[in-house]
């Protein structure tokens, strides 16, 4: 049951500052974009040897700034014939009040019906915002 880690990045592509506090709102979706039985939890304590969670604190993202949350989970068996157990998409929102967006997960999340832990949002100074079309 190997440890897996990934990140979710949020970019402020708007013209106004964006206030964040807490954890992203996530839902794991299968290859058909249907919700899976994955339990998403705030924090990483329930994921053995998961990364440290800094805990929630207020952040203000000026235009062009970004934040990230680290995701941690343990490998869960995926059926190679059907893909059952593979999370191919994430429904993501900065918080529980903002409408979510669905994003494809490169390589997928082999989390199945296990636990997906999240860290609180942190400033991310390592990435530039994506270019707008």
Protein backbone atom coordinates (compact mmCIF):
# COMPACT_ATOMS: atom_id res chain seq x y z
CA UNK A 1 0.00 0.00 0.00
CA UNK A 2 2.41 2.70 -1.29
CA UNK A 3 2.10 6.34 -0.37
CA UNK A 4 1.00 8.63 -3.19
CA UNK A 5 1.23 12.44 -3.16
CA UNK A 6 0.00 15.08 -5.59
CA UNK A 7 -0.94 18.74 -5.58
CA UNK A 8 -3.84 20.95 -6.55
CA UNK A 9 -2.96 24.50 -7.57
CA UNK A 10 -5.26 27.50 -7.56
CA UNK A 11 -4.36 30.59 -9.62
CA UNK A 12 -5.89 34.01 -9.21
CA UNK A 13 -6.39 34.95 -12.85
CA UNK A 14 -8.82 37.72 -11.90
CA UNK A 15 -8.33 41.43 -11.40
CA UNK A 16 -9.13 41.48 -7.65
CA UNK A 17 -7.46 39.88 -4.62
CA UNK A 18 -8.81 36.44 -3.68
CA UNK A 19 -9.17 35.49 -0.02
CA UNK A 20 -8.64 31.87 1.02
CA UNK A 21 -8.71 30.06 4.33
CA UNK A 22 -8.88 26.39 5.00
CA UNK A 23 -8.97 23.43 2.67
CA UNK A 24 -10.07 22.80 -0.90
CA UNK A 25 -13.42 21.11 -1.44
CA UNK A 26 -12.74 17.95 -3.45
CA UNK A 27 -14.64 15.00 -4.87
CA UNK A 28 -12.98 12.11 -6.72
CA UNK A 29 -14.68 11.07 -9.97
CA UNK A 30 -14.15 7.87 -11.97
CA UNK A 31 -13.40 7.52 -15.69
CA UNK A 32 -17.10 8.17 -16.45
CA UNK A 33 -17.06 11.33 -14.27
CA UNK A 34 -19.21 9.63 -11.66
CA UNK A 35 -18.50 10.15 -7.93
CA UNK A 36 -16.44 7.42 -6.27
CA UNK A 37 -16.69 6.18 -2.70
CA UNK A 38 -13.43 7.91 -1.74
CA UNK A 39 -13.47 9.64 1.64
CA UNK A 40 -11.89 13.10 1.34
CA UNK A 41 -10.64 14.48 4.66
CA UNK A 42 -9.17 17.79 5.79
CA UNK A 43 -5.65 17.13 6.98
CA UNK A 44 -3.33 14.19 6.40
CA UNK A 45 -3.29 12.42 9.79
CA UNK A 46 -5.36 9.50 8.49
CA UNK A 47 -2.86 8.83 5.69
CA UNK A 48 0.05 6.87 7.16
CA UNK A 49 3.32 8.77 6.64
CA UNK A 50 1.47 11.53 4.77
CA UNK A 51 2.98 15.02 4.48
CA UNK A 52 2.59 17.48 7.32
CA UNK A 53 -0.48 19.71 7.16
CA UNK A 54 0.36 23.34 8.02
CA UNK A 55 -3.23 23.92 9.14
CA UNK A 56 -5.59 26.59 7.89
CA UNK A 57 -4.62 30.25 7.92
CA UNK A 58 -5.86 33.29 6.00
CA UNK A 59 -4.25 33.85 2.60
CA UNK A 60 -4.76 36.71 0.16
CA UNK A 61 -3.85 35.98 -3.45
CA UNK A 62 -3.25 39.12 -5.45
CA UNK A 63 -3.82 38.81 -9.21
CA UNK A 64 -1.21 36.45 -10.68
CA UNK A 65 -0.49 34.70 -7.37
CA UNK A 66 -1.19 31.04 -6.66
CA UNK A 67 -1.82 28.68 -3.77
CA UNK A 68 -1.50 24.91 -3.48
CA UNK A 69 -2.83 22.03 -1.44
CA UNK A 70 -1.02 18.72 -1.18
CA UNK A 71 -3.07 15.54 -1.61
CA UNK A 72 -1.99 12.27 0.00
CA UNK A 73 -3.39 8.75 -0.27
CA UNK A 74 -2.42 5.10 -0.14
CA UNK A 75 -2.57 2.86 -3.20
CA UNK A 76 -5.88 1.05 -3.60
CA UNK A 77 -6.28 -1.81 -6.05
CA UNK A 78 -7.42 -0.79 -9.53
CA UNK A 79 -9.04 -3.34 -11.85
CA UNK A 80 -6.85 -3.27 -14.98
CA UNK A 81 -9.73 -4.46 -17.20
CA UNK A 82 -12.37 -1.96 -16.12
CA UNK A 83 -10.41 0.83 -14.44
CA UNK A 84 -12.61 0.46 -11.35
CA UNK A 85 -10.87 2.11 -8.42
CA UNK A 86 -9.13 4.75 -10.54
CA UNK A 87 -10.03 8.38 -9.96
CA UNK A 88 -9.61 10.05 -13.34
CA UNK A 89 -11.08 13.45 -12.44
CA UNK A 90 -11.35 15.75 -9.46
CA UNK A 91 -14.22 18.11 -8.77
CA UNK A 92 -12.37 21.02 -7.12
CA UNK A 93 -13.40 24.26 -5.40
CA UNK A 94 -11.34 26.65 -3.28
CA UNK A 95 -13.85 26.19 -0.46
CA UNK A 96 -17.28 24.76 0.26
CA UNK A 97 -19.13 27.85 -1.05
CA UNK A 98 -17.56 28.36 -4.49
CA UNK A 99 -18.91 26.34 -7.46
CA UNK A 100 -16.46 23.55 -8.34
CA UNK A 101 -14.60 22.90 -11.56
CA UNK A 102 -13.87 19.42 -12.87
CA UNK A 103 -10.25 18.74 -13.83
CA UNK A 104 -8.61 15.67 -15.32
CA UNK A 105 -5.90 14.10 -13.15
CA UNK A 106 -2.76 13.24 -15.12
CA UNK A 107 -2.04 9.58 -14.38
CA UNK A 108 -5.16 9.25 -12.23
CA UNK A 109 -5.63 8.70 -8.52
CA UNK A 110 -5.43 5.03 -7.53
CA UNK A 111 -7.25 5.81 -4.30
CA UNK A 112 -10.40 3.70 -4.87
CA UNK A 113 -12.66 3.80 -1.83
CA UNK A 114 -9.79 4.73 0.46
CA UNK A 115 -8.98 8.04 2.14
CA UNK A 116 -7.71 11.13 0.33
CA UNK A 117 -6.10 13.60 2.74
CA UNK A 118 -5.60 17.27 1.89
CA UNK A 119 -3.39 19.94 3.38
CA UNK A 120 -4.65 23.47 3.94
CA UNK A 121 -4.04 26.02 1.20
CA UNK A 122 -0.50 27.45 1.20
CA UNK A 123 1.10 30.17 -0.89
CA UNK A 124 2.76 28.66 -3.95
CA UNK A 125 5.66 30.73 -5.19
CA UNK A 126 7.06 27.94 -7.39
CA UNK A 127 4.66 28.28 -10.33
CA UNK A 128 3.56 31.05 -12.65
CA UNK A 129 -0.14 31.32 -13.46
CA UNK A 130 -1.32 29.59 -16.65
CA UNK A 131 -1.60 31.70 -19.77
CA UNK A 132 -5.06 32.88 -20.70
CA UNK A 133 -6.32 32.09 -24.20
